[in-house]
Amino acid sequence: MDIPDRLKDRFAAGTQYIGGRLRAGTSGRTQDIVNPATGETLLGYELAGTADVDAAVSAARAALPGWAGATPGERSDALHRFAGVLAERAGELARTETLQCGKPIKLTTEFDVPGTVDNTAFFAGAARHLQGQSAGEYSADHTSYTRREPIGAVGSIAPWNYPLQMAAWKILPAIAAGNTVVLKPAEITPLTSLLFAEAAGDAGLPAGVVNIVSGAGRDVGEHLVGHPDVAMTSFTGSTEVGKRVARIATATVKRLHLELGGKAPFVVFDDADVEAAAHGAVAGSLINSGQDCTAATRAYVQRPVYEAFTAAVADLMAGVRLGDPLDPATDLGPLVSFAQRDRVAGFVDRARGYARVVTGGEAPGGALERGAYYRPTLVTGAAQDSEIVRDEIFGPVLVVLPFDTDDEGIALANDTPYGLAASAWSRDVYRTGRATREIQAGCVWINDHIPIISEMPHGGYKQSGFGKDMSSYSFEEYTQVKHVMYDNTAVVRKDWHRTVFGDR
Ligand code: NAD
């Protein structure tokens, strides 16, 4: 069987996962999933309609009492089994992610899939560590304590850049805390979210705890956000769509968690190890073809090392091997779609009028022409207020700008509406200490850029959103705190009743 036949067979029952089984969407509209490395259609499927969202929300609501009522130990056991099933299916998950996104197989095998398995195992443990902060007699006549409770059926929306990991980040903390979830993946990349949900079911999580609706953003996404039976919206995607989602969620006073766009600065001070910084900049800007919300996008380099850094980056970029994402030797695959490739090319083409494209800036020819490829691209000479410096490009493009004083470097790093991630490169602990304090971002790396870890939070400052994914901090989003207060006196007329009854 060739690849499309295998996938058709695998998803023969449909590409919606509702109430514990795969089934077809009912919108009457079809969507093609295209392999961006070849342009070949992998699978055409029927998109979810609003009726499918309603069915998924009903399934999530029906599963809620049982799942929320399970003990932390029972939820933890189920999540441990879930991690085991995912690990057994690592090969299928990696191949499917590579096919639908164009990611190099070494990235999906070494990063996306093990990261997801580890995240699942982390939340299996964390499920038993939900903590209330206080209990005691804060008034002499009462005993108080807090209960940390799930919120309900959560509606989550995920982007296409890391479909498997984003499904994991959205679903795991929610269900570990006793919520149930309806997740809408990006309609061009739903397949690994479905495999993830199916693995949850096969691991014994009850039907309805995890549901996937594969549908379009405007109709199905907005229906999920506005749904009266959905208690919370958790959205990862662009800042523009996030603002719209926020407006809709606010109308029903939903809990809201927004993980939005980024434009990460990469600040190189003049005492940095320039070779290490250049390697970090190339890896950090090209990972996942630059379609990473934390990717290094703006390198600010102190004048004495600017030339050496720029030359080293150009050299390293020239050595990156573009190719078939299924080939383990490939470093850089295509972008996720031809539309995304053309969007990236548009930014670079417009920049030629005001900046210098040092390397890249074009699609490769030959055998790669049929895919959505774009060469690693280095741009210099752009002004701080130009669109290539300010806007999220989401492609394999790094812009390098010089700076003079430390003050200026940090000010430039902060000069953007975004604040998701940043890095600073120096051997001087006082400089790096200052950078970690003063750069406004949810994550600041020192002498590295990109690594994440399940135990640590991920989330934005400023217009990169609010709330945290991963780590125990994510429980702040997915739980609500209840104050319980007991009277200790058994007195009929309590002291404070005087305010109503007087001294009668
Ligand atoms: P996008 O905002 O276009 O879409 C994200 C999701 O929202 C998709 O599932 C889409 O179908 C859905 N959607 C679109 N319009 C909608 C609407 N009106 N109502 C409800 N849902 C709607 O983003 P994208 O292009 O898929 O992904 C790239 C973006 O995601 C980048 O901006 C990137 O920075 C961001 N991102 C952020 C993080 C983070 O952790 N902060 C992580 C990954 C990606």
Coordinates of C-alpha atoms and ligand atoms in Angstrom, one line a residue:
M1 CA 0.0 0.0 0.0
D2 CA 1.3 3.5 -0.7
I3 CA 1.2 6.2 1.8
P4 CA -2.2 7.8 0.9
D5 CA -3.8 4.3 0.8
R6 CA -2.3 3.5 4.2
L7 CA -3.7 6.7 5.7
K8 CA -7.1 6.3 4.1
D9 CA -7.2 2.8 5.6
R10 CA -6.1 4.1 9.0
F11 CA -8.7 6.8 9.1
A12 CA -11.4 4.9 7.2
A13 CA -13.9 5.5 10.1
G14 CA -13.4 9.3 9.9
T15 CA -11.3 12.1 11.3
Q16 CA -13.4 13.2 14.2
Y17 CA -12.9 11.5 17.6
I18 CA -16.1 11.9 19.6
G19 CA -17.3 9.8 22.6
G20 CA -14.4 7.4 22.3
R21 CA -14.5 6.5 18.6
L22 CA -13.4 7.8 15.2
R23 CA -16.3 9.0 13.0
A24 CA -16.9 11.2 9.9
G25 CA -17.6 14.9 10.1
T26 CA -21.1 16.1 9.0
S27 CA -20.4 19.5 7.6
G28 CA -20.8 18.4 4.0
R29 CA -17.5 20.1 3.2
T30 CA -14.2 18.3 2.5
Q31 CA -10.7 19.3 3.4
D32 CA -7.5 17.9 1.8
I33 CA -4.5 17.1 3.9
V34 CA -1.5 17.7 1.6
N35 CA 2.0 16.5 2.1
P36 CA 3.9 19.8 1.8
A37 CA 7.1 18.0 0.7
T38 CA 5.5 16.7 -2.5
G39 CA 2.2 18.6 -3.0
E40 CA 0.5 15.2 -3.0
T41 CA -2.9 14.9 -1.3
L42 CA -2.6 12.4 1.6
L43 CA -6.2 12.3 2.6
G44 CA -9.4 14.1 1.9
Y45 CA -11.8 14.2 4.8
E46 CA -15.2 15.6 5.8
L47 CA -14.8 18.6 8.0
A48 CA -16.6 18.8 11.3
G49 CA -19.7 21.0 11.4
T50 CA -21.3 22.7 14.3
A51 CA -23.4 19.6 15.0
D52 CA -20.2 17.6 15.5
V53 CA -19.0 20.2 18.0
D54 CA -22.4 19.9 19.9
A55 CA -21.9 16.1 19.9
A56 CA -18.4 16.4 21.2
V57 CA -19.3 18.9 23.9
S58 CA -22.2 16.6 25.0
A59 CA -19.8 13.7 25.2
A60 CA -17.3 15.8 27.2
R61 CA -20.1 16.9 29.6
A62 CA -21.4 13.3 30.0
A63 CA -17.9 12.1 30.9
L64 CA -17.3 14.9 33.4
P65 CA -18.9 13.6 36.6
G66 CA -17.1 10.2 36.4
W67 CA -13.7 11.7 35.4
A68 CA -13.8 14.7 37.8
G69 CA -15.0 12.3 40.5
A70 CA -12.1 9.8 40.0
T71 CA -9.3 10.0 42.5
P72 CA -6.0 11.7 41.6
G73 CA -4.5 8.2 41.8
E74 CA -7.0 6.7 39.3
R75 CA -6.4 9.6 36.9
S76 CA -2.6 9.2 37.3
D77 CA -2.8 5.5 36.6
A78 CA -4.7 6.2 33.4
L79 CA -2.2 8.8 32.3
H80 CA 0.7 6.5 33.0
R81 CA -0.9 3.8 30.7
F82 CA -1.5 6.6 28.2
A83 CA 2.2 7.5 28.1
G84 CA 3.0 3.8 27.6
V85 CA 0.6 3.5 24.6
L86 CA 2.1 6.6 23.1
A87 CA 5.6 5.3 23.5
E88 CA 4.6 2.0 21.8
R89 CA 3.2 4.0 18.9
A90 CA 6.1 6.4 18.6
G91 CA 7.0 5.3 15.0
E92 CA 3.5 5.9 13.7
L93 CA 3.2 9.2 15.4
A94 CA 6.5 10.5 14.1
R95 CA 5.8 9.3 10.5
T96 CA 2.3 10.8 10.5
E97 CA 3.5 14.1 11.9
T98 CA 6.3 14.3 9.3
L99 CA 3.9 13.5 6.5
Q100 CA 1.2 16.1 7.4
C101 CA 3.6 18.9 8.4
G102 CA 6.8 18.3 6.3
K103 CA 8.9 18.1 9.5
P104 CA 12.2 16.2 9.2
I105 CA 11.8 12.7 10.6
K106 CA 14.7 13.3 13.0
L107 CA 12.8 16.2 14.5
T108 CA 9.6 14.3 15.0
T109 CA 11.5 11.2 16.3
E110 CA 13.8 13.1 18.6
F111 CA 11.6 16.0 19.7
D112 CA 7.9 16.0 19.0
V113 CA 7.1 12.4 20.0
P114 CA 9.5 11.9 23.0
G115 CA 8.4 15.4 24.2
T116 CA 4.8 14.3 24.1
V117 CA 5.5 11.0 25.9
D118 CA 7.4 12.8 28.6
N119 CA 4.7 15.4 29.0
T120 CA 2.1 12.7 29.4
A121 CA 4.3 10.9 32.0
F122 CA 4.9 14.3 33.8
F123 CA 1.2 14.9 34.1
A124 CA 0.6 11.4 35.3
G125 CA 2.8 12.3 38.3
A126 CA 1.5 15.9 38.6
A127 CA -2.1 14.7 38.8
R128 CA -1.3 13.5 42.3
H129 CA 0.2 16.8 43.4
L130 CA -2.7 19.2 43.0
Q131 CA -2.3 21.5 46.0
G132 CA -4.5 23.8 48.0
Q133 CA -2.7 26.7 49.6
S134 CA -4.3 27.1 53.0
A135 CA -6.3 25.4 55.7
G136 CA -6.9 26.6 59.2
E137 CA -8.8 28.8 61.7
Y138 CA -8.5 32.3 60.2
S139 CA -11.5 33.3 62.3
A140 CA -11.6 31.8 65.7
D141 CA -15.1 30.5 65.1
H142 CA -14.5 28.8 61.7
T143 CA -12.3 26.3 60.0
S144 CA -11.5 27.2 56.4
Y145 CA -9.8 25.3 53.6
T146 CA -9.6 25.5 49.8
R147 CA -10.6 22.9 47.3
R148 CA -9.0 23.0 43.9
E149 CA -11.7 21.8 41.4
P150 CA -11.8 21.2 37.7
I151 CA -13.6 23.8 35.6
G152 CA -15.7 21.5 33.4
A153 CA -15.7 20.8 29.7
V154 CA -12.8 22.7 28.1
G155 CA -12.8 23.8 24.5
S156 CA -9.2 23.9 23.1
I157 CA -7.9 25.2 19.8
A158 CA -4.5 24.4 18.5
P159 CA -2.3 25.5 15.6
W160 CA -0.5 23.5 12.8
N161 CA 3.1 24.0 13.7
Y162 CA 3.4 21.3 16.4
P163 CA 0.1 19.5 16.1
L164 CA 1.0 16.6 18.3
Q165 CA 2.7 18.6 21.0
M166 CA 0.1 21.3 21.0
A167 CA -2.6 18.6 21.5
A168 CA -0.6 17.3 24.4
W169 CA 0.0 20.7 25.9
K170 CA -3.7 21.6 25.7
I171 CA -5.2 18.2 26.8
L172 CA -2.9 16.8 29.4
P173 CA -3.0 19.5 32.2
A174 CA -6.8 19.8 31.7
I175 CA -7.5 16.1 32.1
A176 CA -4.9 15.6 34.8
A177 CA -6.9 18.1 36.9
G178 CA -10.2 16.3 36.2
N179 CA -11.6 18.3 33.3
T180 CA -12.8 16.8 30.0
V181 CA -11.7 18.3 26.6
V182 CA -12.9 19.0 23.1
L183 CA -9.9 20.0 21.0
K184 CA -10.0 21.5 17.6
P185 CA -6.7 21.0 15.8
A186 CA -5.8 23.1 12.7
E187 CA -7.8 21.7 9.8
I188 CA -4.7 21.1 7.7
T189 CA -3.0 18.9 10.3
P190 CA -5.5 16.9 12.4
L191 CA -4.0 13.4 12.1
T192 CA -1.7 13.2 15.1
S193 CA -4.2 14.8 17.4
L194 CA -6.6 12.0 16.4
L195 CA -3.9 9.4 17.0
F196 CA -3.2 11.0 20.4
A197 CA -6.9 10.9 21.4
E198 CA -7.2 7.4 20.2
A199 CA -4.2 6.3 22.3
A200 CA -5.9 7.9 25.3
G201 CA -9.0 5.7 24.7
D202 CA -6.9 2.6 24.1
A203 CA -5.1 3.3 27.4
G204 CA -8.5 3.1 29.2
L205 CA -9.4 6.8 29.6
P206 CA -13.2 6.8 29.6
A207 CA -15.0 7.7 26.4
G208 CA -15.7 11.5 26.2
V209 CA -12.7 12.6 28.3
V210 CA -10.8 13.5 25.2
N211 CA -12.6 14.5 22.0
I212 CA -11.3 15.9 18.7
V213 CA -13.3 18.0 16.2
S214 CA -11.4 18.5 12.9
G215 CA -13.0 21.6 11.5
A216 CA -12.4 25.1 10.2
G217 CA -11.6 28.0 12.5
R218 CA -14.2 30.4 11.6
D219 CA -17.3 28.2 12.0
V220 CA -16.4 25.3 14.2
G221 CA -13.7 27.1 16.2
E222 CA -16.0 30.0 17.0
H223 CA -18.9 27.7 17.8
L224 CA -16.7 25.9 20.3
V225 CA -15.5 29.1 21.9
G226 CA -19.0 30.5 22.1
H227 CA -20.6 27.2 23.2
P228 CA -22.7 27.7 26.4
D229 CA -21.8 24.3 27.8
V230 CA -18.0 24.9 27.4
A231 CA -16.6 26.2 30.6
M232 CA -13.2 27.4 29.4
T233 CA -11.4 28.3 26.2
S234 CA -7.7 27.4 25.8
F235 CA -6.3 28.8 22.6
T236 CA -2.9 28.5 21.0
G237 CA -2.4 30.4 17.7
S238 CA -1.8 33.8 16.2
T239 CA -2.3 37.0 18.2
E240 CA -4.8 38.2 15.6
V241 CA -7.1 35.2 15.9
G242 CA -6.5 35.1 19.7
K243 CA -7.9 38.6 20.0
R244 CA -11.1 37.5 18.2
V245 CA -11.3 34.4 20.3
A246 CA -11.0 36.5 23.5
R247 CA -13.9 38.7 22.4
I248 CA -16.2 35.7 21.8
A249 CA -15.2 33.9 25.0
T250 CA -15.8 37.0 27.0
A251 CA -19.4 37.1 25.9
T252 CA -20.1 34.0 28.0
V253 CA -17.5 34.9 30.7
K254 CA -15.4 31.9 30.1
R255 CA -12.0 31.2 31.7
L256 CA -9.5 32.0 29.0
H257 CA -6.0 30.9 28.3
L258 CA -4.2 32.4 25.3
E259 CA -0.8 31.2 23.9
L260 CA -0.2 33.6 21.0
G261 CA 2.5 34.7 18.6
G262 CA 6.1 35.5 19.2
K263 CA 9.1 37.3 17.7
A264 CA 11.9 36.1 19.9
P265 CA 15.0 38.3 20.2
F266 CA 18.5 36.8 20.4
V267 CA 20.9 39.2 22.1
V268 CA 24.6 38.6 21.5
F269 CA 26.9 40.7 23.8
D270 CA 30.5 41.3 22.7
D271 CA 32.1 38.9 25.1
A272 CA 29.9 35.9 23.9
D273 CA 31.3 32.8 22.4
V274 CA 30.5 33.8 18.8
E275 CA 30.8 30.3 17.3
A276 CA 28.4 29.0 19.9
A277 CA 26.0 31.9 19.4
A278 CA 26.1 31.4 15.6
H279 CA 25.2 27.7 16.0
G280 CA 22.5 28.6 18.4
A281 CA 21.0 31.2 16.1
V282 CA 21.0 28.9 13.1
A283 CA 19.4 26.0 15.0
G284 CA 17.1 28.3 16.9
S285 CA 15.8 30.1 13.7
L286 CA 15.6 27.0 11.5
I287 CA 14.0 24.5 13.8
N288 CA 10.7 23.3 12.3
S289 CA 11.5 25.5 9.3
G290 CA 11.2 28.5 11.7
Q291 CA 7.5 27.7 12.3
D292 CA 8.0 27.9 16.0
C293 CA 6.5 30.6 18.2
T294 CA 9.8 30.8 20.2
A295 CA 12.1 30.6 17.2
A296 CA 15.0 33.1 17.1
T297 CA 13.9 35.7 14.7
R298 CA 15.7 39.0 15.6
A299 CA 19.4 38.7 16.4
Y300 CA 20.8 41.9 18.0
V301 CA 24.6 41.6 18.0
Q302 CA 27.0 44.0 19.7
R303 CA 29.1 45.9 17.1
P304 CA 32.5 44.4 17.9
V305 CA 31.3 40.8 17.1
Y306 CA 28.6 41.7 14.5
E307 CA 30.7 40.9 11.4
A308 CA 32.1 37.6 12.7
F309 CA 28.6 36.5 13.9
T310 CA 26.9 37.3 10.6
A311 CA 29.6 35.6 8.6
A312 CA 29.4 32.5 10.8
V313 CA 25.6 32.3 10.5
A314 CA 25.7 32.7 6.7
D315 CA 28.3 29.8 6.5
L316 CA 26.3 27.5 8.7
M317 CA 23.0 28.2 6.9
A318 CA 24.7 27.3 3.6
G319 CA 25.5 23.9 5.0
V320 CA 21.9 23.0 6.0
R321 CA 20.6 20.1 4.0
L322 CA 17.1 20.5 2.5
G323 CA 15.4 17.3 1.4
D324 CA 12.8 14.6 1.8
P325 CA 11.5 14.9 5.4
L326 CA 11.3 11.1 5.6
D327 CA 15.1 10.9 5.0
P328 CA 17.0 10.8 8.4
A329 CA 19.8 12.9 6.8
T330 CA 17.4 15.9 6.1
D331 CA 17.9 18.9 8.2
L332 CA 15.2 21.2 6.9
G333 CA 11.9 20.2 5.4
P334 CA 9.3 22.3 3.6
L335 CA 7.0 24.8 5.3
V336 CA 3.7 23.4 6.3
S337 CA 1.9 24.6 3.1
F338 CA 2.4 26.4 -0.1
A339 CA 0.4 29.3 1.3
Q340 CA 2.8 29.6 4.3
R341 CA 5.8 29.4 2.0
D342 CA 4.4 32.2 -0.2
R343 CA 3.7 34.3 2.9
V344 CA 7.3 34.0 4.0
A345 CA 8.6 34.7 0.5
G346 CA 6.4 37.8 0.5
F347 CA 8.1 39.2 3.6
V348 CA 11.6 38.5 2.2
D349 CA 10.8 39.9 -1.3
R350 CA 9.4 43.1 0.2
A351 CA 12.6 43.4 2.4
R352 CA 14.8 43.5 -0.7
G353 CA 13.7 47.1 -1.1
Y354 CA 15.0 48.2 2.3
A355 CA 17.5 45.5 3.5
R356 CA 20.0 43.0 2.3
V357 CA 19.3 39.4 1.8
V358 CA 22.7 37.8 2.6
T359 CA 21.8 34.2 1.9
G360 CA 18.7 32.2 0.9
G361 CA 15.6 34.3 0.0
E362 CA 14.3 31.8 -2.5
A363 CA 12.7 28.4 -3.0
P364 CA 15.2 25.7 -4.1
G365 CA 14.9 24.3 -7.6
G366 CA 15.2 20.7 -9.0
A367 CA 13.5 17.9 -7.2
L368 CA 12.4 20.1 -4.3
E369 CA 10.4 22.4 -6.6
R370 CA 7.2 20.4 -6.1
G371 CA 7.3 20.9 -2.3
A372 CA 6.7 24.1 -0.2
Y373 CA 10.5 24.5 0.5
Y374 CA 12.3 27.8 1.2
R375 CA 16.0 28.2 1.7
P376 CA 17.4 29.3 5.1
T377 CA 17.5 33.1 4.9
L378 CA 19.6 35.7 6.5
V379 CA 18.7 39.3 6.3
T380 CA 20.8 42.3 7.5
G381 CA 20.5 46.1 7.2
A382 CA 16.8 46.3 8.1
A383 CA 15.5 49.1 10.2
Q384 CA 14.0 48.3 13.6
D385 CA 10.6 49.6 12.5
S386 CA 10.5 47.5 9.3
E387 CA 7.9 44.7 9.0
I388 CA 10.6 42.0 8.7
V389 CA 11.8 43.0 12.2
R390 CA 8.4 43.6 13.8
D391 CA 6.0 41.0 12.4
E392 CA 5.9 37.3 12.9
I393 CA 7.1 35.6 9.7
F394 CA 7.0 32.0 10.8
G395 CA 9.6 30.8 8.4
P396 CA 13.3 30.0 8.1
V397 CA 14.3 33.6 8.2
L398 CA 16.7 35.3 10.7
V399 CA 17.2 39.1 10.7
V400 CA 20.5 40.4 12.3
L401 CA 20.9 43.9 13.5
P402 CA 23.9 45.6 15.3
F403 CA 23.8 47.5 18.6
D404 CA 26.3 49.5 20.7
T405 CA 25.5 49.7 24.4
D406 CA 24.0 47.0 26.6
D407 CA 21.1 49.4 27.3
E408 CA 20.4 49.6 23.6
G409 CA 20.6 45.8 23.2
I410 CA 18.0 45.2 25.9
A411 CA 15.8 48.0 24.8
L412 CA 15.7 46.7 21.2
A413 CA 14.9 43.2 22.4
N414 CA 11.9 44.6 24.3
D415 CA 10.8 46.8 21.4
T416 CA 7.9 44.6 20.2
P417 CA 4.3 43.9 21.2
Y418 CA 5.3 40.2 21.7
G419 CA 6.9 38.6 24.8
L420 CA 7.0 34.9 24.5
A421 CA 10.7 33.9 24.6
A422 CA 14.2 35.4 24.2
S423 CA 17.9 34.5 24.7
A424 CA 21.0 36.4 25.7
W425 CA 24.5 35.3 24.9
S426 CA 27.5 36.3 27.1
R427 CA 30.2 34.9 29.4
D428 CA 29.5 37.7 32.0
V429 CA 27.2 36.6 34.7
Y430 CA 26.2 40.2 35.5
R431 CA 25.2 40.9 31.9
T432 CA 23.2 37.7 31.6
G433 CA 21.6 38.4 35.0
R434 CA 20.5 41.8 33.8
A435 CA 19.1 40.3 30.6
T436 CA 17.0 37.7 32.6
R437 CA 15.6 40.5 34.8
E438 CA 14.9 43.1 32.1
I439 CA 13.9 41.2 29.0
Q440 CA 10.1 41.0 29.0
A441 CA 9.3 37.4 28.0
G442 CA 7.9 34.3 29.4
C443 CA 11.2 32.5 28.9
V444 CA 14.7 33.8 28.8
W445 CA 17.5 31.4 27.8
I446 CA 21.1 32.1 28.5
N447 CA 23.6 30.8 26.0
D448 CA 21.0 28.6 24.4
H449 CA 17.7 29.1 22.6
I450 CA 14.7 26.6 22.1
P451 CA 15.0 23.8 24.7
I452 CA 11.8 23.2 26.8
I453 CA 11.1 20.8 29.6
S454 CA 7.9 19.4 31.0
E455 CA 8.6 20.6 34.5
M456 CA 8.9 24.3 33.5
P457 CA 6.1 26.6 32.4
H458 CA 5.7 27.9 28.9
G459 CA 3.7 31.1 28.2
G460 CA 3.7 34.7 27.1
Y461 CA 4.1 38.2 28.3
K462 CA 2.5 41.2 26.6
Q463 CA 0.6 40.3 23.4
S464 CA 2.0 36.8 23.4
G465 CA -0.8 35.9 25.7
F466 CA -1.4 34.8 29.3
G467 CA -1.5 31.6 31.2
K468 CA 1.0 28.7 31.2
D469 CA 1.3 25.4 29.3
M470 CA 3.3 22.5 30.7
S471 CA 4.5 22.2 34.4
S472 CA 2.4 22.4 37.5
Y473 CA 1.7 26.1 36.7
S474 CA -0.7 25.0 34.1
F475 CA -3.0 23.8 36.8
E476 CA -3.7 27.4 37.6
E477 CA -5.5 27.7 34.3
Y478 CA -7.4 24.4 34.5
T479 CA -8.7 24.5 38.0
Q480 CA -10.8 26.9 40.1
V481 CA -10.3 27.4 43.8
K482 CA -13.2 27.1 46.2
H483 CA -13.2 28.4 49.7
V484 CA -15.0 26.1 52.2
M485 CA -15.8 27.5 55.6
Y486 CA -17.2 25.5 58.6
D487 CA -18.8 27.0 61.6
N488 CA -17.1 25.6 64.7
T489 CA -19.4 27.0 67.4
A490 CA -22.8 25.4 66.9
V491 CA -24.3 28.6 68.2
V492 CA -27.7 29.7 66.9
R493 CA -27.3 33.4 67.2
K494 CA -23.7 34.1 66.2
D495 CA -21.9 37.3 67.2
W496 CA -22.0 38.8 63.7
H497 CA -25.8 38.4 63.5
R498 CA -26.0 41.6 65.6
T499 CA -25.6 43.5 62.3
V500 CA -29.0 42.2 61.3
F501 CA -30.9 41.4 64.6
G502 CA -29.4 44.1 66.8
D503 CA -29.3 43.2 70.5
R504 CA -32.7 41.6 70.4
Ligands
NAD1 P1 -4.0 30.6 13.6 O1 -4.3 31.6 14.7 O2 -4.3 31.0 12.2 O3 -4.9 29.3 13.9 C1 -4.8 28.6 15.2 C2 -6.1 27.8 15.3 O4 -7.2 28.7 15.4 C3 -6.4 26.8 14.2 O5 -6.9 25.7 14.7 C4 -7.4 27.6 13.4 O6 -8.3 26.8 12.7 C5 -8.2 28.3 14.5 N1 -8.9 29.5 14.1 C6 -8.7 30.3 13.1 N2 -9.7 31.3 13.1 C7 -10.4 31.1 14.2 C8 -11.6 31.8 14.7 N3 -12.1 32.9 14.1 N4 -12.1 31.3 15.8 C9 -11.6 30.2 16.5 N5 -10.6 29.5 16.0 C10 -10.0 29.9 14.9 O7 -2.5 30.1 13.9 P2 -1.7 29.1 13.0 O8 -1.4 29.8 11.7 O9 -2.4 27.8 12.9 O10 -0.4 28.9 13.9 C11 0.6 29.8 13.9 C12 0.5 30.7 15.1 O11 0.4 30.0 16.3 C13 1.7 31.6 15.2 O12 1.2 33.0 15.5 C14 2.4 31.1 16.4 O13 3.3 32.0 17.1 C15 1.3 30.6 17.3 N6 1.8 29.6 18.3 C16 1.9 30.0 19.6 C17 2.4 29.1 20.5 C18 2.5 29.5 22.0 O14 2.8 28.7 22.8 N7 2.4 30.8 22.3 C19 2.7 27.8 20.2 C20 2.5 27.5 18.8 C21 2.0 28.4 17.9

